[in-house]
Amino acid sequence: MSNFRAWGASLALLALLTPPAATAAQQSDEELVMRIESLIPLVEQARVEAQAAAVEQKERARRLAESRGAVDTLHIHDMTVIATDEDVALARELFESAWTKRFSLIESSTLPHWVFTFQKGREVREIFVDNSADVFGRQHIELKWWQSREDAAAVVTNSIANAIARDIYDTRVGRWVSSAPLREIDPGEIYRRMAMTPSQAVRGCLRGETESCLVSLGLGSSDQSIATWYAPEERRNLITSGNFRPGSQEEMVQFLECTEARRYEACDALLLAERRSWAPLPGLVRAALLGFALDRGGEGAWARLVEKRDQPVEEALAYSAGVDLEALVTEWRRFLVDNRPETYAAFGAKSVLTALWILFFAGLAMRSTRWRLG
Amino acid sequence: MYKPMLFLQWKQVRFALVPFIIAAFGLPLMLIDGFGTPAGVTAPTLEAYRFVNGYQEWLALFPSLAVAIGVTMALSAWNWDHQYKHVYALSLPLTRWEYTISKMVAGAQLALIPAIALWLGAHLATASITLPAGLNAYPNQLAVRFGLAVLLSYAGFFALASGTVKTTIWLVTAIVSFIVIGNFASGFLATYYQWFAQTNLVEQTFLWMLDAPGPFEVFSGSWSLIDV
């Protein structure tokens, strides 16, 4: 492009210096000089840009050549991985394992156009990825040399999940979930988050009310408002526990009416004025539901989800999972309850172990040196 | 022989036990933000949420109290013996292990009184709030854990106090040396060996001790009165 501009400017200059025979006589000398002078900066700029482009191209070629000498490109299923020579075996193992465990049923349109770079070592080396039209994005995985295999496997899995999530980026489903749905998510953690959320809708969900689950997840045709999500005292709690700072005199009055006088209309007015979503369950919980739906749907579930990614989320979820939405949410809730974390896990066995240690210390007391006379 | 031993221990420690009993009974109640629910309020469960969300700040108080009770009981058990050079013990028609066992069991029995107080306080605290769906109360488990923690710290310091001063100094010196030298050595070796870069020996030792099957798992486990 910059070359074209240089040529164009030169031609323009040439055209001006060679006026048609019929008009040349009519132009004054001053006008001609002015025209030439106005074009000179343009030509100079074109020359500088052409020079910069040539330098950049040379630099890219050099970096590419350098990289190519020390890295290897792997094609693992739909994934392209560029790894340093010494990390090729590890990269192949980790990506292969992640694929088999988590992504083998996923047909992603983004993944074949995504490049992963992988290195694990004492020094971070630049791995150059050529900007071809076929590459939509890249993910650099740089692990410290002392990081364990489990850490590395988790990083690789989440990197692949983030890349695949681009299939639904900026779509209705993507905006609803707002989190990568294929990441490893612990169901115990999800249950804990839900149990710790002071929301009448979430409590209803945990009690087994499917409609409440849909409301708290922002799904279904029910009214999605703070009044359905939270009881009046819970809305007041959002104000008192949310570091809310009144910005104006009117807000201060409303704040005091809400917190001191318990006028819930004032609490609602403050919450609505905040212009943010007060939905009780965060993106991580929605991602957990979506992940569950994909597991439920089995082969082709992701492709079906992508097909309906701009349709209503309820429709997309049901179509992806292959069951109606109420059944899916009911199953998911039961799955969370079955996998809820155990607060006092293995308490009996651990108590017995502690009792044995008590006896051990008692034995030490009886063996004290004080008593061994002579 | 056991009853006189128990009576002696009681005489030695009865006044020291009073603040511990009050603390153990009151700690679960202090964590509950007020009793019940204000009149007219339609979400009685908020106290439970406030409890679990603010509980972490108070987490260290339970094991700390257990250790304090155990240490007090253990040092009190040997106090008179240390004062009077163990003459009384040596004058009794008991073997050394019978004497030690009697003393230990008597002290352990008294050390459980604060644990019972905590059990009562925990039940009262959980009875005063309404638990929402998803949250459960664990007063019995908390009380058992507290009792075991008291007994473990009592047993450990009892064993330490039963020994000579020289033994105690040796033991403390060994622990401090391990911490200091172990950290230096780990840092030095980490530059050469991957295992040491991934693993700090001192930290791993302490982690082992704080997790099953280590001896101090009871202190690092869950101390939740209300949880999922």
Coordinates of C-alpha atoms in Angstrom, one line a residue:
Chain A
M1 CA 0.0 0.0 0.0
S2 CA 2.8 2.4 0.9
N3 CA 4.6 1.6 -2.4
F4 CA 1.4 2.4 -4.2
R5 CA 1.2 5.8 -2.5
A6 CA 4.8 6.5 -3.4
W7 CA 4.2 5.7 -7.0
G8 CA 1.0 7.6 -7.0
A9 CA 2.7 10.7 -5.6
S10 CA 5.5 10.4 -8.2
L11 CA 3.0 10.1 -11.0
A12 CA 1.1 13.1 -9.7
L13 CA 4.2 15.1 -9.6
L14 CA 5.2 14.0 -13.1
A15 CA 1.7 14.9 -14.4
L16 CA 2.0 18.4 -12.9
L17 CA 5.4 19.0 -14.3
T18 CA 4.2 18.0 -17.8
P19 CA 1.2 20.3 -18.3
P20 CA -1.0 19.8 -21.5
A21 CA 0.2 22.1 -24.4
A22 CA -3.0 24.0 -24.5
T23 CA -2.9 25.1 -20.9
A24 CA 0.8 25.3 -20.0
A25 CA 1.1 28.8 -21.2
Q26 CA -1.9 29.9 -19.0
Q27 CA -0.4 28.8 -15.6
S28 CA 1.8 31.2 -13.8
D29 CA 5.2 30.1 -12.7
E30 CA 4.3 30.7 -9.0
E31 CA 1.3 28.4 -9.1
L32 CA 3.4 25.6 -10.5
V33 CA 6.1 26.0 -7.9
M34 CA 3.5 26.0 -5.1
R35 CA 2.0 22.8 -6.4
I36 CA 5.3 21.1 -6.6
E37 CA 6.2 22.2 -3.1
S38 CA 2.9 20.9 -1.7
L39 CA 3.6 17.5 -3.1
I40 CA 7.1 17.1 -1.8
P41 CA 6.1 16.3 1.8
L42 CA 3.7 13.6 0.5
V43 CA 6.5 12.0 -1.5
E44 CA 8.8 12.1 1.5
Q45 CA 6.2 10.5 3.7
A46 CA 5.6 7.8 1.2
R47 CA 9.3 7.1 1.0
V48 CA 9.6 6.8 4.8
E49 CA 6.6 4.5 5.1
A50 CA 8.0 2.3 2.4
Q51 CA 11.3 2.1 4.2
A52 CA 9.6 1.2 7.5
A53 CA 7.5 -1.5 5.9
A54 CA 10.6 -3.1 4.4
V55 CA 12.4 -3.1 7.8
E56 CA 9.4 -4.6 9.5
Q57 CA 9.1 -7.3 6.9
K58 CA 12.8 -8.1 7.2
E59 CA 12.5 -8.3 11.0
R60 CA 9.5 -10.6 10.8
A61 CA 11.3 -12.9 8.4
R62 CA 14.3 -13.0 10.8
R63 CA 12.2 -13.8 13.8
L64 CA 10.3 -16.4 12.0
A65 CA 13.6 -18.0 10.8
E66 CA 15.0 -17.9 14.3
S67 CA 11.8 -19.4 15.8
R68 CA 11.6 -22.2 13.2
G69 CA 15.1 -23.3 14.1
A70 CA 14.2 -24.0 17.8
V71 CA 10.6 -25.0 17.7
D72 CA 8.4 -27.7 16.3
T73 CA 4.8 -27.5 15.1
L74 CA 2.5 -30.2 16.2
H75 CA -1.0 -31.0 14.9
I76 CA -2.9 -32.7 17.6
H77 CA -6.5 -33.4 16.4
D78 CA -7.9 -29.9 15.6
M79 CA -5.2 -28.1 17.5
T80 CA -2.0 -26.5 16.3
V81 CA 0.7 -26.3 18.9
I82 CA 4.1 -24.7 18.5
A83 CA 6.5 -26.0 21.2
T84 CA 10.1 -25.5 21.8
D85 CA 12.2 -28.6 20.8
E86 CA 12.8 -29.8 24.4
D87 CA 9.1 -29.5 25.3
V88 CA 7.6 -31.2 22.3
A89 CA 7.0 -34.5 24.1
L90 CA 5.4 -32.9 27.1
A91 CA 3.2 -30.7 24.9
R92 CA 2.0 -33.6 22.9
E93 CA 1.2 -35.6 26.0
L94 CA -0.7 -32.8 27.7
F95 CA -2.7 -31.7 24.7
E96 CA -3.5 -35.3 23.8
S97 CA -4.6 -36.0 27.3
A98 CA -6.7 -32.8 27.6
W99 CA -8.3 -33.6 24.3
T100 CA -9.2 -37.2 25.2
K101 CA -10.5 -36.3 28.6
R102 CA -12.5 -33.2 27.8
F103 CA -12.7 -32.1 24.2
S104 CA -13.0 -35.1 22.0
L105 CA -16.7 -34.6 21.4
I106 CA -16.3 -30.9 20.7
E107 CA -16.4 -29.7 17.1
S108 CA -15.2 -26.2 17.2
S109 CA -14.9 -23.9 14.2
T110 CA -12.4 -21.6 16.1
L111 CA -10.0 -24.3 17.3
P112 CA -8.5 -25.2 13.9
H113 CA -7.6 -21.5 13.5
W114 CA -6.1 -21.1 16.9
V115 CA -2.4 -21.5 17.5
F116 CA -1.1 -22.5 20.9
T117 CA 2.5 -21.9 21.9
F118 CA 4.0 -24.0 24.6
Q119 CA 7.2 -23.8 26.6
K120 CA 8.3 -24.9 30.0
G121 CA 11.7 -23.9 31.1
R122 CA 14.0 -21.6 33.0
E123 CA 13.9 -18.9 30.4
V124 CA 10.9 -17.6 28.4
R125 CA 11.8 -17.6 24.7
E126 CA 9.8 -15.7 22.1
I127 CA 7.9 -18.2 19.9
F128 CA 6.9 -16.3 16.8
V129 CA 3.5 -17.0 15.3
D130 CA 3.1 -15.9 11.7
N131 CA 0.1 -13.6 11.1
S132 CA -1.5 -15.6 8.4
A133 CA -5.1 -14.9 7.4
D134 CA -5.9 -18.4 8.6
V135 CA -5.0 -17.7 12.3
F136 CA -7.7 -16.2 14.3
G137 CA -5.9 -16.0 17.6
R138 CA -3.1 -17.4 19.7
Q139 CA -2.6 -18.5 23.2
H140 CA 0.9 -18.5 24.8
I141 CA 1.4 -21.1 27.4
E142 CA 4.5 -20.4 29.4
L143 CA 5.1 -22.6 32.4
K144 CA 7.8 -22.3 35.0
W145 CA 10.4 -25.1 34.9
W146 CA 9.4 -26.3 38.4
Q147 CA 5.7 -26.4 37.9
S148 CA 4.1 -29.8 38.4
R149 CA 2.5 -31.9 35.7
E150 CA -0.9 -31.4 37.3
D151 CA -0.5 -27.6 37.1
A152 CA 0.5 -27.8 33.5
A153 CA -2.4 -30.1 32.6
A154 CA -4.9 -27.6 34.2
V155 CA -3.3 -24.7 32.3
V156 CA -3.5 -26.5 29.0
T157 CA -7.1 -27.6 29.6
N158 CA -8.3 -24.0 30.4
S159 CA -6.4 -22.6 27.5
I160 CA -8.2 -24.9 25.1
A161 CA -11.5 -24.1 26.8
N162 CA -10.9 -20.4 26.4
A163 CA -10.1 -20.8 22.7
I164 CA -13.2 -22.9 22.0
A165 CA -15.4 -20.4 23.9
R166 CA -14.7 -18.0 21.1
D167 CA -17.3 -19.9 19.1
I168 CA -20.0 -18.3 21.1
Y169 CA -18.2 -15.0 21.9
D170 CA -20.4 -11.9 21.6
T171 CA -23.6 -14.0 21.0
R172 CA -26.7 -14.3 23.2
V173 CA -25.4 -17.5 24.8
G174 CA -21.9 -16.1 25.2
R175 CA -23.2 -12.9 26.9
W176 CA -25.4 -15.0 29.2
V177 CA -22.7 -17.3 30.3
S178 CA -19.9 -14.7 30.4
S179 CA -17.4 -17.4 31.3
A180 CA -15.6 -20.2 29.4
P181 CA -18.1 -23.1 29.7
L182 CA -15.7 -25.9 29.2
R183 CA -13.2 -25.1 32.0
E184 CA -12.9 -27.6 34.8
I185 CA -15.4 -26.5 37.4
D186 CA -15.8 -28.2 40.8
P187 CA -19.5 -29.0 41.4
G188 CA -18.8 -28.7 45.2
E189 CA -17.6 -25.2 44.7
I190 CA -20.8 -24.3 42.8
Y191 CA -23.0 -25.8 45.5
R192 CA -21.2 -23.8 48.1
R193 CA -21.6 -20.6 46.2
M194 CA -25.3 -21.2 45.8
A195 CA -25.8 -22.2 49.4
M196 CA -23.9 -19.0 50.6
T197 CA -26.0 -16.7 48.4
P198 CA -28.7 -14.8 50.3
S199 CA -31.4 -14.9 47.7
Q200 CA -34.9 -16.4 47.9
A201 CA -34.7 -17.6 44.3
V202 CA -31.5 -19.5 45.0
R203 CA -32.9 -21.0 48.2
G204 CA -35.9 -22.2 46.3
C205 CA -33.6 -23.8 43.7
L206 CA -31.7 -25.7 46.4
R207 CA -35.1 -26.8 47.9
G208 CA -35.9 -28.4 44.5
E209 CA -38.1 -25.7 42.9
T210 CA -37.1 -25.8 39.2
E211 CA -38.8 -22.5 38.5
S212 CA -36.6 -20.8 41.1
C213 CA -33.5 -22.3 39.5
L214 CA -34.5 -20.9 36.2
V215 CA -35.2 -17.4 37.7
S216 CA -31.9 -17.3 39.6
L217 CA -30.0 -18.3 36.5
G218 CA -31.7 -15.7 34.4
L219 CA -33.6 -18.2 32.4
G220 CA -37.3 -18.9 31.6
S221 CA -40.1 -16.6 30.9
S222 CA -40.7 -15.5 34.5
D223 CA -40.2 -12.0 35.7
Q224 CA -36.4 -11.4 36.0
S225 CA -36.2 -8.6 38.5
I226 CA -34.7 -7.9 41.9
A227 CA -38.1 -8.5 43.5
T228 CA -38.2 -12.1 42.2
W229 CA -34.5 -12.7 43.0
Y230 CA -34.4 -11.3 46.5
A231 CA -36.8 -10.9 49.5
P232 CA -37.3 -7.3 50.8
E233 CA -34.8 -7.8 53.7
E234 CA -32.3 -9.4 51.3
R235 CA -32.5 -6.3 49.0
R236 CA -31.9 -4.2 52.1
N237 CA -28.9 -6.5 52.8
L238 CA -27.5 -5.8 49.4
I239 CA -27.4 -2.1 50.3
T240 CA -26.0 -2.5 53.8
S241 CA -23.4 -5.1 52.9
G242 CA -22.4 -3.8 49.5
N243 CA -20.2 -0.8 50.5
F244 CA -22.8 1.5 49.0
R245 CA -21.9 5.2 49.1
P246 CA -24.7 7.7 48.5
G247 CA -23.6 10.2 45.8
S248 CA -26.3 12.9 46.3
Q249 CA -28.6 14.3 49.0
E250 CA -31.5 12.4 47.6
E251 CA -29.5 9.2 47.6
M252 CA -28.5 9.8 51.2
V253 CA -32.1 10.2 52.2
Q254 CA -33.0 7.0 50.4
F255 CA -30.1 5.2 52.0
L256 CA -31.2 6.2 55.5
E257 CA -34.8 5.3 54.8
C258 CA -33.6 1.9 53.5
T259 CA -31.1 1.0 56.2
E260 CA -32.6 2.7 59.3
A261 CA -36.3 2.9 58.6
R262 CA -36.5 -0.3 56.6
R263 CA -38.5 1.2 53.8
Y264 CA -37.9 -1.3 51.1
E265 CA -39.0 1.0 48.3
A266 CA -36.0 3.2 49.0
C267 CA -33.7 0.1 48.9
D268 CA -35.2 -0.8 45.5
A269 CA -34.7 2.7 44.1
L270 CA -31.1 2.7 45.1
L271 CA -30.5 -0.8 43.6
L272 CA -32.1 0.1 40.3
A273 CA -30.2 3.4 40.1
E274 CA -26.9 1.4 40.2
R275 CA -27.4 0.2 36.6
R276 CA -25.8 -3.1 37.0
S277 CA -27.1 -6.6 37.1
W278 CA -28.0 -7.9 40.5
A279 CA -28.6 -11.4 39.3
P280 CA -27.8 -13.7 42.3
L281 CA -25.7 -16.3 40.5
P282 CA -22.4 -15.3 38.8
G283 CA -21.1 -16.4 35.4
L284 CA -19.3 -19.4 36.9
V285 CA -22.5 -21.0 38.0
R286 CA -24.0 -20.5 34.5
A287 CA -20.9 -21.9 33.0
A288 CA -21.3 -25.0 35.2
L289 CA -24.9 -25.4 34.0
L290 CA -23.8 -25.0 30.4
G291 CA -20.9 -27.5 30.9
F292 CA -23.4 -30.0 32.4
A293 CA -25.7 -29.5 29.4
L294 CA -22.9 -30.2 27.0
D295 CA -21.9 -33.4 28.9
R296 CA -25.6 -34.4 28.9
G297 CA -25.9 -33.8 25.2
G298 CA -22.9 -35.9 24.3
E299 CA -21.6 -36.0 20.8
G300 CA -22.5 -33.0 18.7
A301 CA -23.7 -31.0 21.7
W302 CA -21.3 -28.1 21.1
A303 CA -22.2 -27.9 17.5
R304 CA -25.9 -27.8 18.3
L305 CA -25.2 -25.0 20.9
V306 CA -23.3 -23.0 18.3
E307 CA -26.1 -23.5 15.8
K308 CA -28.5 -21.8 18.2
R309 CA -26.0 -19.3 19.8
D310 CA -28.0 -16.3 18.8
Q311 CA -31.4 -17.8 19.8
P312 CA -32.9 -17.5 23.3
V313 CA -30.6 -19.2 25.7
E314 CA -33.3 -21.5 27.0
E315 CA -33.8 -22.9 23.5
A316 CA -30.0 -23.2 22.9
L317 CA -29.5 -25.1 26.1
A318 CA -32.3 -27.5 25.6
Y319 CA -31.4 -28.1 22.0
S320 CA -27.7 -28.7 22.9
A321 CA -28.5 -31.1 25.8
G322 CA -31.2 -32.9 23.9
V323 CA -33.8 -32.6 26.8
D324 CA -36.2 -29.9 27.7
L325 CA -34.9 -27.1 29.9
E326 CA -36.8 -27.9 33.1
A327 CA -35.6 -31.5 33.0
L328 CA -32.0 -30.3 32.4
V329 CA -32.1 -27.9 35.3
T330 CA -33.6 -30.5 37.6
E331 CA -30.9 -33.0 36.7
W332 CA -28.2 -30.4 37.2
R333 CA -29.6 -29.4 40.6
R334 CA -29.6 -33.1 41.7
F335 CA -26.1 -33.5 40.4
L336 CA -24.9 -30.5 42.5
V337 CA -26.7 -31.9 45.6
D338 CA -25.1 -35.3 45.1
N339 CA -21.7 -33.7 44.8
R340 CA -22.0 -31.2 47.6
P341 CA -18.8 -30.8 49.6
E342 CA -18.6 -32.6 52.9
T343 CA -17.8 -30.2 55.7
Y344 CA -16.5 -32.8 58.1
A345 CA -15.2 -35.3 55.6
A346 CA -13.9 -38.6 57.0
F347 CA -14.4 -37.1 60.5
G348 CA -14.7 -40.5 62.2
A349 CA -11.4 -41.8 60.8
K350 CA -9.6 -38.6 61.5
S351 CA -10.9 -38.6 65.1
V352 CA -9.5 -42.1 65.6
L353 CA -6.2 -40.9 64.2
T354 CA -6.1 -38.0 66.6
A355 CA -6.9 -40.3 69.5
L356 CA -3.9 -42.5 68.5
W357 CA -1.7 -39.4 68.6
I358 CA -3.0 -38.5 72.0
L359 CA -2.0 -42.0 73.2
F360 CA 1.4 -41.6 71.6
F361 CA 2.1 -38.4 73.6
A362 CA 0.8 -40.1 76.7
G363 CA 3.3 -42.9 76.0
L364 CA 6.1 -40.3 75.6
A365 CA 5.2 -38.8 79.0
M366 CA 5.6 -42.2 80.7
R367 CA 9.0 -42.6 79.1
S368 CA 10.3 -39.3 80.4
T369 CA 14.0 -39.2 81.2
R370 CA 13.2 -37.8 84.6
W371 CA 12.0 -41.2 85.7
R372 CA 14.9 -43.2 84.4
L373 CA 17.1 -43.1 87.5
G374 CA 20.4 -44.7 87.3
Chain B
M1 CA -5.5 -43.6 94.1
Y2 CA -7.2 -42.0 91.1
K3 CA -9.8 -40.0 93.1
P4 CA -7.2 -38.2 95.3
M5 CA -5.3 -37.4 92.1
L6 CA -8.4 -36.0 90.5
F7 CA -9.2 -33.9 93.6
L8 CA -5.6 -32.5 93.6
Q9 CA -5.9 -31.6 90.0
W10 CA -9.2 -29.9 90.6
K11 CA -7.9 -27.9 93.5
Q12 CA -5.0 -26.8 91.4
V13 CA -6.9 -25.7 88.3
R14 CA -10.5 -24.9 89.3
F15 CA -10.2 -21.1 89.2
A16 CA -8.2 -21.2 85.9
L17 CA -11.0 -23.3 84.3
V18 CA -13.7 -20.7 85.0
P19 CA -12.7 -18.2 82.2
F20 CA -12.1 -21.0 79.8
I21 CA -15.6 -22.5 80.4
I22 CA -17.2 -19.1 79.9
A23 CA -15.1 -18.5 76.7
A24 CA -16.0 -21.9 75.3
F25 CA -19.7 -21.5 76.0
G26 CA -19.8 -17.9 74.7
L27 CA -17.7 -18.2 71.5
P28 CA -20.4 -19.8 69.3
L29 CA -22.9 -17.3 70.6
M30 CA -20.7 -14.4 69.8
L31 CA -20.5 -15.5 66.2
I32 CA -24.2 -15.2 65.8
D33 CA -25.1 -11.6 65.0
G34 CA -27.9 -11.1 67.5
F35 CA -30.6 -13.6 68.6
G36 CA -33.4 -14.3 66.3
T37 CA -34.9 -11.9 63.8
P38 CA -36.2 -8.4 64.2
A39 CA -40.0 -8.2 64.2
G40 CA -41.6 -7.7 60.8
V41 CA -38.5 -8.9 58.9
T42 CA -39.3 -11.5 56.3
A43 CA -35.9 -13.1 55.8
P44 CA -35.0 -14.8 59.0
T45 CA -32.1 -16.6 57.3
L46 CA -29.8 -13.6 56.9
E47 CA -28.2 -14.3 60.2
A48 CA -27.0 -17.6 58.9
Y49 CA -25.5 -16.0 55.7
R50 CA -23.8 -13.3 57.8
F51 CA -22.4 -16.0 60.0
V52 CA -20.9 -18.1 57.2
N53 CA -19.7 -15.1 55.3
G54 CA -18.1 -13.4 58.3
Y55 CA -17.0 -16.6 60.0
Q56 CA -13.5 -16.8 58.5
E57 CA -12.3 -13.9 60.7
W58 CA -13.2 -15.9 63.8
L59 CA -11.8 -19.2 62.6
A60 CA -8.6 -19.2 64.5
L61 CA -10.3 -18.6 67.9
F62 CA -11.5 -22.1 68.4
P63 CA -8.2 -24.0 67.9
S64 CA -6.4 -21.2 69.9
L65 CA -8.8 -21.6 72.8
A66 CA -8.3 -25.4 72.7
V67 CA -4.5 -25.0 72.8
A68 CA -4.7 -22.5 75.6
I69 CA -6.9 -24.9 77.7
G70 CA -4.6 -27.8 76.9
V71 CA -1.4 -25.9 77.9
T72 CA -2.9 -24.6 81.1
M73 CA -4.1 -28.0 82.2
A74 CA -0.8 -29.7 81.3
L75 CA 1.4 -27.2 83.1
S76 CA -1.0 -27.1 86.1
A77 CA -0.8 -30.9 86.3
W78 CA 3.0 -30.8 86.9
N79 CA 3.1 -27.5 88.8
W80 CA 3.3 -28.9 92.3
D81 CA 5.7 -31.7 91.2
H82 CA 8.1 -29.1 89.8
Q83 CA 7.8 -26.9 92.9
Y84 CA 8.5 -29.7 95.4
K85 CA 11.1 -31.6 93.3
H86 CA 8.8 -34.7 92.7
V87 CA 9.3 -35.8 96.3
Y88 CA 5.6 -36.6 96.6
A89 CA 5.6 -38.7 93.4
L90 CA 8.6 -40.7 94.5
S91 CA 7.2 -41.3 97.9
L92 CA 4.0 -42.9 96.6
P93 CA 3.7 -46.7 96.4
L94 CA 3.1 -46.5 92.6
T95 CA 5.1 -47.3 89.6
R96 CA 6.1 -44.3 87.5
W97 CA 3.7 -45.2 84.7
E98 CA 0.8 -45.7 87.1
Y99 CA 1.4 -42.3 88.5
T100 CA 1.7 -40.6 85.2
I101 CA -1.4 -42.3 83.8
S102 CA -3.5 -41.3 86.8
K103 CA -2.4 -37.7 86.6
M104 CA -3.0 -37.6 82.8
V105 CA -6.4 -39.1 83.0
A106 CA -7.4 -36.8 85.8
G107 CA -6.3 -33.8 83.9
A108 CA -8.0 -35.0 80.7
Q109 CA -11.3 -35.4 82.5
L110 CA -11.2 -31.8 83.8
A111 CA -10.0 -30.6 80.4
L112 CA -13.3 -31.9 78.8
I113 CA -15.4 -29.5 80.9
P114 CA -14.8 -26.6 78.6
A115 CA -15.6 -28.9 75.6
I116 CA -18.9 -29.7 77.1
A117 CA -19.5 -26.0 77.6
L118 CA -18.8 -25.4 74.0
W119 CA -21.2 -28.1 73.0
L120 CA -24.0 -26.5 74.9
G121 CA -23.1 -23.0 73.5
A122 CA -23.0 -24.4 70.0
H123 CA -26.5 -26.0 70.3
L124 CA -27.9 -22.8 71.8
A125 CA -26.4 -20.7 69.0
T126 CA -27.7 -22.9 66.2
A127 CA -31.1 -23.1 67.8
S128 CA -31.4 -19.3 67.8
I129 CA -31.2 -18.8 64.0
T130 CA -33.1 -20.3 61.1
L131 CA -31.0 -22.2 58.6
P132 CA -31.8 -21.7 54.9
A133 CA -31.9 -24.5 52.4
G134 CA -28.4 -25.6 51.6
L135 CA -26.8 -24.8 55.0
N136 CA -26.5 -27.2 57.9
A137 CA -25.4 -26.9 61.5
Y138 CA -22.6 -29.1 63.0
P139 CA -22.6 -28.4 66.8
N140 CA -21.7 -32.0 67.7
Q141 CA -18.8 -32.2 65.2
L142 CA -17.5 -28.9 66.3
A143 CA -17.6 -29.9 70.0
V144 CA -15.9 -33.3 69.3
R145 CA -13.2 -31.6 67.3
F146 CA -12.7 -29.0 70.1
G147 CA -12.5 -31.7 72.7
L148 CA -9.9 -33.7 70.7
A149 CA -7.9 -30.5 70.1
V150 CA -7.9 -29.8 73.9
L151 CA -6.8 -33.4 74.7
L152 CA -4.1 -33.4 72.0
S153 CA -2.6 -30.1 73.2
Y154 CA -2.9 -31.3 76.8
A155 CA -1.2 -34.6 76.0
G156 CA 1.6 -32.9 74.0
F157 CA 2.4 -30.4 76.7
F158 CA 1.9 -32.9 79.4
A159 CA 4.6 -35.0 77.8
L160 CA 6.8 -32.0 77.5
A161 CA 6.2 -30.9 81.1
S162 CA 6.9 -34.4 82.4
G163 CA 10.4 -34.2 81.1
T164 CA 13.4 -32.3 82.3
V165 CA 14.3 -28.8 81.3
K166 CA 17.2 -30.1 79.4
T167 CA 15.0 -32.3 77.2
T168 CA 12.7 -29.3 76.5
I169 CA 15.7 -27.2 75.4
W170 CA 16.9 -30.0 73.2
L171 CA 13.5 -30.3 71.6
V172 CA 13.0 -26.6 71.0
T173 CA 16.5 -26.2 69.6
A174 CA 16.0 -29.1 67.2
I175 CA 12.8 -27.6 65.9
V176 CA 14.3 -24.1 65.4
S177 CA 17.4 -25.5 63.8
F178 CA 15.3 -27.5 61.4
I179 CA 13.3 -24.5 60.4
V180 CA 16.3 -22.2 59.9
I181 CA 18.7 -24.6 58.3
G182 CA 16.0 -26.4 56.3
N183 CA 14.9 -23.1 54.6
F184 CA 18.5 -22.2 53.8
A185 CA 19.3 -25.6 52.4
S186 CA 16.1 -25.7 50.4
G187 CA 16.8 -22.3 48.8
F188 CA 20.3 -23.3 47.9
L189 CA 19.4 -26.7 46.5
A190 CA 16.4 -25.2 44.5
T191 CA 18.8 -23.6 42.0
Y192 CA 20.1 -27.0 41.1
Y193 CA 17.4 -29.6 41.6
Q194 CA 13.8 -29.4 40.3
W195 CA 12.5 -31.3 43.3
F196 CA 13.7 -28.6 45.7
A197 CA 12.4 -25.8 43.5
Q198 CA 9.0 -27.4 43.6
T199 CA 9.1 -28.4 47.2
N200 CA 10.2 -26.6 50.3
L201 CA 11.2 -29.3 52.8
V202 CA 10.3 -27.3 55.9
E203 CA 6.9 -26.2 54.5
Q204 CA 6.2 -29.8 53.4
T205 CA 7.0 -31.1 56.9
F206 CA 4.6 -28.6 58.5
L207 CA 1.9 -29.4 55.9
W208 CA 2.3 -33.1 56.7
M209 CA 1.9 -32.4 60.4
L210 CA -1.2 -30.3 59.8
D211 CA -2.9 -32.8 57.5
A212 CA -3.9 -36.4 58.1
P213 CA -2.1 -38.6 59.1
G214 CA 0.0 -36.0 60.8
P215 CA -0.6 -35.2 64.5
F216 CA -2.0 -31.7 64.2
E217 CA -4.7 -32.3 61.6
V218 CA -7.4 -31.7 64.2
F219 CA -6.3 -28.0 64.3
S220 CA -6.3 -27.4 60.6
G221 CA -9.5 -29.2 59.7
S222 CA -12.9 -27.7 59.4
W223 CA -14.1 -25.7 62.4
S224 CA -17.4 -24.7 60.9
L225 CA -20.5 -24.5 63.1
I226 CA -22.7 -23.7 60.1
D227 CA -21.7 -24.7 56.6
V228 CA -23.0 -26.5 53.5

